Amino acid sequence: MPLEKWVDVQDFDPTPVFFKYPVIKRRKSKNRVVEKFDILDCICAFDIEAYNRDDIRQAIMYIWQFQIDTEITVFGRTWQEFLELLQKIIPALPEKTTLPVYIHNASYEFQYIKGVYDFAKDEVFATDRRKVLYFTMYEKRFEFRCSYRVSNMSLRDFTRKYHVKHEKLSDFDYDVPRYWFTGLTVEEMRYCQNDVLGLVEAIRALLISEKENLLTVPLTSTGFIRKQLKKIVFENLGYNYAQPFYPSPELYKMLRQAFRGGDTHCNRYYVNDILYGLSSVDRSSSYPEVLCNGEYPIEPFTKIEQKVSIEYIEKLITVRNRAILMEVELSNVKLKNRFWGSPYLTKDKSYNIVNPCVYNGRILSADALTCCITEIDYKIIKETYDFNIDVLSWYKAPKGKLPRCIVDFIIKQYKLKTELKGLDGEFNQTLYMKSKNRLNGIYGLFATAPIKETIEYLAEDRDFHYDMETTEEALFERCKKSYWLPYQFGVYTTALARFELYRGVKLASAKQDNLQDFSDYVYSDTDSVKYIGDVDFSEYNAEKIRQSSESGAFAADSKGMIHYMGVYEVESNHGYEAFKSCGSKKYAYIEKGTLHVTIAGVDKRKGAEELQAAGGLEVLEDGFTFQNAGGLAAKYNDFPDVGGININGYYVPITSNLYLFKSEYTLGTLQEYKDIIELSKIDIDRIDDILYNSGVLRNI
């Protein structure tokens, strides 16, 4: 099969190509300090291929491709040719017009381009160090945007999601040495062309699906849902709704300290053991459920200067239903039940820690520690720990449901997702995943930290730096203008979800002295609980069904079945045949006779194949190394110590690059954690007897 229409960069004439595309005009603004150009309505894409030289640990670009809509692909082999192409295109563009160009993972190509082009500070926009969202070149005539950030999926998945004609191809051998002078086969050229042609087709399909254009389309995947929710907030609550909630620096620091994500933990008593017949439940739409059904601080927090006892604060919580944010000092801290498998206090969210006993980041005991918590956190801590407490500072606010317009918006997204659940066909599956991602993305809007320091790119050292000159006062004043959703809602969303997970863990931890009633918690992750034995969630689920029925947080799927937010649903009807965990985010299991691996940093498919070949669950332990499933590691060569190399009489220049190499992954546990695991094994004799007799545990 021949290539689609293409041209070599030397033979490319841009004038007749760009002449036909219209311009998308910006609305003029008298208040705009920096002039923004109009956008040429022409979807373009750029991509490179590079060869990683292991002997010198450098990467060398050997071909680039620039796609102009679906019309033509321009190929080039050197960075000088790329710059020449851009300079040829500029005269063909209308005046004061920017050409948008998508790159799938713009941070990667930027690492190379910054070695041949001196970027000014205002030409690079990054959300974190080495995480480039977009960059401009030649006085804003080109705007290179990251399509990975707007799609939130790999190029293969992105092109498949929209069923484009030119999906990303596979079976390309990156280990073959290639340089700018290396001849490429038609198959290799087609692989390169599909990367940009397929990307243009996917971007076009995205714009049509979202009813956007190249001027209005958001730069990130969460931008779509942000635009919709922001419109609803402004129309129903007013443009200044969130302004009274804007935190002072002191309050913001406490909110950031109190903010935690989802709980992920493995019961230390079962680490490294193969367990049989485990069950697993997932809490349906956990974050959306607490947003719809939970109670939040619905007014700004007020700082209380008066020194009070914890008993007084407890009355405010239970009798007056107040939200409480407090910095507390805990002393003589220890678990009430030494068998409790999910300690709540964490080392990373505590400070001034004295003599702690820590397992996997969780505090089992400590002479003293300080932390910032909400009343929701306090309830869990009080139920699971013994301690003395001193309240150092605290805030309070009335509690209630979130504004109804926000709840209705979340429920609408939930219904859109649920109606597509179970429908056949790739198109329906695409819509389902899209709606699911949108629903999950709503939480991210609440949890986004509102105070953002500027990250600047400095050409002299080809690196990113945080702005250290802007004062805290100026930073808070600048960020206030764009504050539209109270950050305290995000802090409480995760706290409420952790409490519901804790309730599930508690239900699964009902140890008994007889086999018939024995159950125990093994592993949890944000909204799921894995456990031994039989656990009855019916009473919990009945409560959630009632709450979701009252709030409207339910929907019917394509078959007419009603789904309620917040209920614990059985993940697998038959459970896991076998399960083994080496700690948080490190476990493997057998389901329907197939081995699965879930280990952070390890490819799931390759990891399962490699572990199976090595001996299965038996060999999953400290020291086991995944040779091929560890993915790729990166070495940033901002100023390469090798300026160039000679290959077969050809000079190959080397500029700033990103060297990628295969990375091994070795399971490992800190010695302090190993010691606690060993003590736990000694401490669990009574439970072991029950598990041995039941056949759940066979390998200690």
PDB file of C-alpha atoms in Angstrom, residues 488-616:
ATOM      1  CA  GLN A 488     -12.612  23.286  50.691  1.00  0.00           C
ATOM      2  CA  PHE A 489     -15.149  21.207  48.720  1.00  0.00           C
ATOM      3  CA  GLY A 490     -12.277  19.193  47.248  1.00  0.00           C
ATOM      4  CA  VAL A 491     -10.699  18.630  50.662  1.00  0.00           C
ATOM      5  CA  TYR A 492     -13.992  17.263  51.973  1.00  0.00           C
ATOM      6  CA  THR A 493     -14.727  15.126  48.907  1.00  0.00           C
ATOM      7  CA  THR A 494     -11.722  12.880  49.491  1.00  0.00           C
ATOM      8  CA  ALA A 495     -12.242  12.917  53.263  1.00  0.00           C
ATOM      9  CA  LEU A 496     -15.856  11.780  52.876  1.00  0.00           C
ATOM     10  CA  ALA A 497     -14.847   9.079  50.379  1.00  0.00           C
ATOM     11  CA  ARG A 498     -12.121   7.820  52.730  1.00  0.00           C
ATOM     12  CA  PHE A 499     -14.693   7.570  55.503  1.00  0.00           C
ATOM     13  CA  GLU A 500     -16.976   5.455  53.303  1.00  0.00           C
ATOM     14  CA  LEU A 501     -14.016   3.233  52.414  1.00  0.00           C
ATOM     15  CA  TYR A 502     -13.217   2.947  56.130  1.00  0.00           C
ATOM     16  CA  ARG A 503     -16.766   1.767  56.748  1.00  0.00           C
ATOM     17  CA  GLY A 504     -16.274  -0.934  54.131  1.00  0.00           C
ATOM     18  CA  VAL A 505     -12.948  -1.989  55.640  1.00  0.00           C
ATOM     19  CA  LYS A 506     -14.577  -2.118  59.068  1.00  0.00           C
ATOM     20  CA  LEU A 507     -17.376  -4.355  57.779  1.00  0.00           C
ATOM     21  CA  ALA A 508     -14.788  -6.676  56.249  1.00  0.00           C
ATOM     22  CA  SER A 509     -12.745  -6.803  59.461  1.00  0.00           C
ATOM     23  CA  ALA A 510     -15.325  -8.591  61.628  1.00  0.00           C
ATOM     24  CA  LYS A 511     -12.970 -11.315  62.894  1.00  0.00           C
ATOM     25  CA  GLN A 512     -14.649 -14.137  64.797  1.00  0.00           C
ATOM     26  CA  ASP A 513     -13.371 -17.202  66.627  1.00  0.00           C
ATOM     27  CA  ASN A 514     -15.171 -19.654  64.362  1.00  0.00           C
ATOM     28  CA  LEU A 515     -14.715 -20.456  60.688  1.00  0.00           C
ATOM     29  CA  GLN A 516     -18.308 -19.881  59.738  1.00  0.00           C
ATOM     30  CA  ASP A 517     -18.343 -16.192  60.681  1.00  0.00           C
ATOM     31  CA  PHE A 518     -14.697 -15.335  60.020  1.00  0.00           C
ATOM     32  CA  SER A 519     -13.876 -12.434  57.685  1.00  0.00           C
ATOM     33  CA  ASP A 520     -10.982 -10.043  57.437  1.00  0.00           C
ATOM     34  CA  TYR A 521      -9.804  -7.092  55.380  1.00  0.00           C
ATOM     35  CA  VAL A 522      -6.830  -7.761  53.092  1.00  0.00           C
ATOM     36  CA  TYR A 523      -6.391  -4.854  50.678  1.00  0.00           C
ATOM     37  CA  SER A 524      -8.069  -1.562  49.757  1.00  0.00           C
ATOM     38  CA  ASP A 525      -7.609   1.082  47.095  1.00  0.00           C
ATOM     39  CA  THR A 526      -9.654   4.318  47.084  1.00  0.00           C
ATOM     40  CA  ASP A 527     -13.067   2.724  46.435  1.00  0.00           C
ATOM     41  CA  SER A 528     -12.480  -1.035  46.597  1.00  0.00           C
ATOM     42  CA  VAL A 529     -12.051  -3.571  49.396  1.00  0.00           C
ATOM     43  CA  LYS A 530     -10.638  -7.084  49.083  1.00  0.00           C
ATOM     44  CA  TYR A 531     -11.318  -9.463  51.930  1.00  0.00           C
ATOM     45  CA  ILE A 532     -11.434 -13.028  53.244  1.00  0.00           C
ATOM     46  CA  GLY A 533     -14.732 -14.692  54.104  1.00  0.00           C
ATOM     47  CA  ASP A 534     -18.314 -13.579  53.635  1.00  0.00           C
ATOM     48  CA  VAL A 535     -19.298  -9.985  54.348  1.00  0.00           C
ATOM     49  CA  ASP A 536     -22.848  -8.680  54.335  1.00  0.00           C
ATOM     50  CA  PHE A 537     -23.027  -5.190  52.795  1.00  0.00           C
ATOM     51  CA  SER A 538     -26.821  -5.200  52.525  1.00  0.00           C
ATOM     52  CA  GLU A 539     -27.467  -2.822  55.425  1.00  0.00           C
ATOM     53  CA  TYR A 540     -24.824  -0.390  54.190  1.00  0.00           C
ATOM     54  CA  ASN A 541     -26.171  -0.591  50.634  1.00  0.00           C
ATOM     55  CA  ALA A 542     -29.746  -0.058  51.786  1.00  0.00           C
ATOM     56  CA  GLU A 543     -28.637   3.172  53.440  1.00  0.00           C
ATOM     57  CA  LYS A 544     -26.913   4.336  50.256  1.00  0.00           C
ATOM     58  CA  ILE A 545     -29.888   3.403  48.082  1.00  0.00           C
ATOM     59  CA  ARG A 546     -32.113   5.487  50.340  1.00  0.00           C
ATOM     60  CA  GLN A 547     -29.746   8.477  50.236  1.00  0.00           C
ATOM     61  CA  SER A 548     -29.236   8.269  46.475  1.00  0.00           C
ATOM     62  CA  SER A 549     -32.961   7.868  45.903  1.00  0.00           C
ATOM     63  CA  GLU A 550     -33.623  11.064  47.862  1.00  0.00           C
ATOM     64  CA  SER A 551     -30.932  13.051  46.034  1.00  0.00           C
ATOM     65  CA  GLY A 552     -31.645  11.587  42.594  1.00  0.00           C
ATOM     66  CA  ALA A 553     -28.194   9.976  42.371  1.00  0.00           C
ATOM     67  CA  PHE A 554     -29.345   6.927  40.439  1.00  0.00           C
ATOM     68  CA  ALA A 555     -29.933   5.944  36.823  1.00  0.00           C
ATOM     69  CA  ALA A 556     -31.141   3.101  34.629  1.00  0.00           C
ATOM     70  CA  ASP A 557     -28.781   1.318  32.235  1.00  0.00           C
ATOM     71  CA  SER A 558     -29.602   0.164  28.711  1.00  0.00           C
ATOM     72  CA  LYS A 559     -31.362  -2.929  30.076  1.00  0.00           C
ATOM     73  CA  GLY A 560     -33.522  -1.016  32.522  1.00  0.00           C
ATOM     74  CA  MET A 561     -31.545  -1.976  35.636  1.00  0.00           C
ATOM     75  CA  ILE A 562     -31.347   0.792  38.230  1.00  0.00           C
ATOM     76  CA  HIS A 563     -27.870   1.708  39.526  1.00  0.00           C
ATOM     77  CA  TYR A 564     -27.363   3.734  42.687  1.00  0.00           C
ATOM     78  CA  MET A 565     -24.306   5.748  43.577  1.00  0.00           C
ATOM     79  CA  GLY A 566     -22.365   4.657  46.639  1.00  0.00           C
ATOM     80  CA  VAL A 567     -23.322   0.996  46.992  1.00  0.00           C
ATOM     81  CA  TYR A 568     -20.684  -1.693  47.375  1.00  0.00           C
ATOM     82  CA  GLU A 569     -20.898  -3.933  44.313  1.00  0.00           C
ATOM     83  CA  VAL A 570     -19.252  -7.347  43.993  1.00  0.00           C
ATOM     84  CA  GLU A 571     -16.381  -7.005  41.557  1.00  0.00           C
ATOM     85  CA  SER A 572     -16.296 -10.713  40.677  1.00  0.00           C
ATOM     86  CA  ASN A 573     -19.049 -13.260  41.240  1.00  0.00           C
ATOM     87  CA  HIS A 574     -16.580 -16.064  41.841  1.00  0.00           C
ATOM     88  CA  GLY A 575     -13.850 -14.105  43.613  1.00  0.00           C
ATOM     89  CA  TYR A 576     -10.130 -14.538  43.115  1.00  0.00           C
ATOM     90  CA  GLU A 577      -8.806 -18.084  42.969  1.00  0.00           C
ATOM     91  CA  ALA A 578      -5.570 -16.776  44.480  1.00  0.00           C
ATOM     92  CA  PHE A 579      -4.206 -13.403  45.588  1.00  0.00           C
ATOM     93  CA  LYS A 580      -0.856 -12.133  46.825  1.00  0.00           C
ATOM     94  CA  SER A 581       0.271  -8.643  47.752  1.00  0.00           C
ATOM     95  CA  CYS A 582       3.712  -7.319  48.574  1.00  0.00           C
ATOM     96  CA  GLY A 583       2.358  -3.939  49.699  1.00  0.00           C
ATOM     97  CA  SER A 584       0.379  -0.979  48.356  1.00  0.00           C
ATOM     98  CA  LYS A 585       0.037  -0.950  44.571  1.00  0.00           C
ATOM     99  CA  LYS A 586       1.906  -4.263  44.453  1.00  0.00           C
ATOM    100  CA  TYR A 587      -0.268  -7.315  44.021  1.00  0.00           C
ATOM    101  CA  ALA A 588      -1.119 -10.169  41.661  1.00  0.00           C
ATOM    102  CA  TYR A 589      -4.082 -12.512  41.467  1.00  0.00           C
ATOM    103  CA  ILE A 590      -5.575 -15.396  39.519  1.00  0.00           C
ATOM    104  CA  GLU A 591      -9.084 -14.950  38.155  1.00  0.00           C
ATOM    105  CA  LYS A 592     -10.774 -17.484  35.864  1.00  0.00           C
ATOM    106  CA  GLY A 593      -7.455 -19.280  35.631  1.00  0.00           C
ATOM    107  CA  THR A 594      -5.597 -16.211  34.330  1.00  0.00           C
ATOM    108  CA  LEU A 595      -2.795 -14.445  36.194  1.00  0.00           C
ATOM    109  CA  HIS A 596      -3.099 -10.654  36.522  1.00  0.00           C
ATOM    110  CA  VAL A 597      -0.506  -8.193  37.831  1.00  0.00           C
ATOM    111  CA  THR A 598      -1.158  -4.746  39.329  1.00  0.00           C
ATOM    112  CA  ILE A 599       2.160  -3.200  40.292  1.00  0.00           C
ATOM    113  CA  ALA A 600       2.933   0.503  39.936  1.00  0.00           C
ATOM    114  CA  GLY A 601       5.683   0.853  37.351  1.00  0.00           C
ATOM    115  CA  VAL A 602       5.080  -2.541  35.721  1.00  0.00           C
ATOM    116  CA  ASP A 603       3.186  -3.106  32.472  1.00  0.00           C
ATOM    117  CA  LYS A 604       0.128  -5.215  33.343  1.00  0.00           C
ATOM    118  CA  ARG A 605       0.174  -7.494  30.306  1.00  0.00           C
ATOM    119  CA  LYS A 606       3.931  -7.972  30.081  1.00  0.00           C
ATOM    120  CA  GLY A 607       4.200  -8.225  33.863  1.00  0.00           C
ATOM    121  CA  ALA A 608       1.659 -11.041  34.013  1.00  0.00           C
ATOM    122  CA  GLU A 609       3.416 -12.918  31.207  1.00  0.00           C
ATOM    123  CA  GLU A 610       6.819 -12.514  32.852  1.00  0.00           C
ATOM    124  CA  LEU A 611       5.605 -13.508  36.315  1.00  0.00           C
ATOM    125  CA  GLN A 612       3.791 -16.546  34.904  1.00  0.00           C
ATOM    126  CA  ALA A 613       6.923 -17.699  33.089  1.00  0.00           C
ATOM    127  CA  ALA A 614       9.007 -17.270  36.250  1.00  0.00           C
ATOM    128  CA  GLY A 615       6.720 -19.393  38.420  1.00  0.00           C
ATOM    129  CA  GLY A 616       3.590 -17.360  39.200  1.00  0.00           C
TER     130      GLY A 616
END
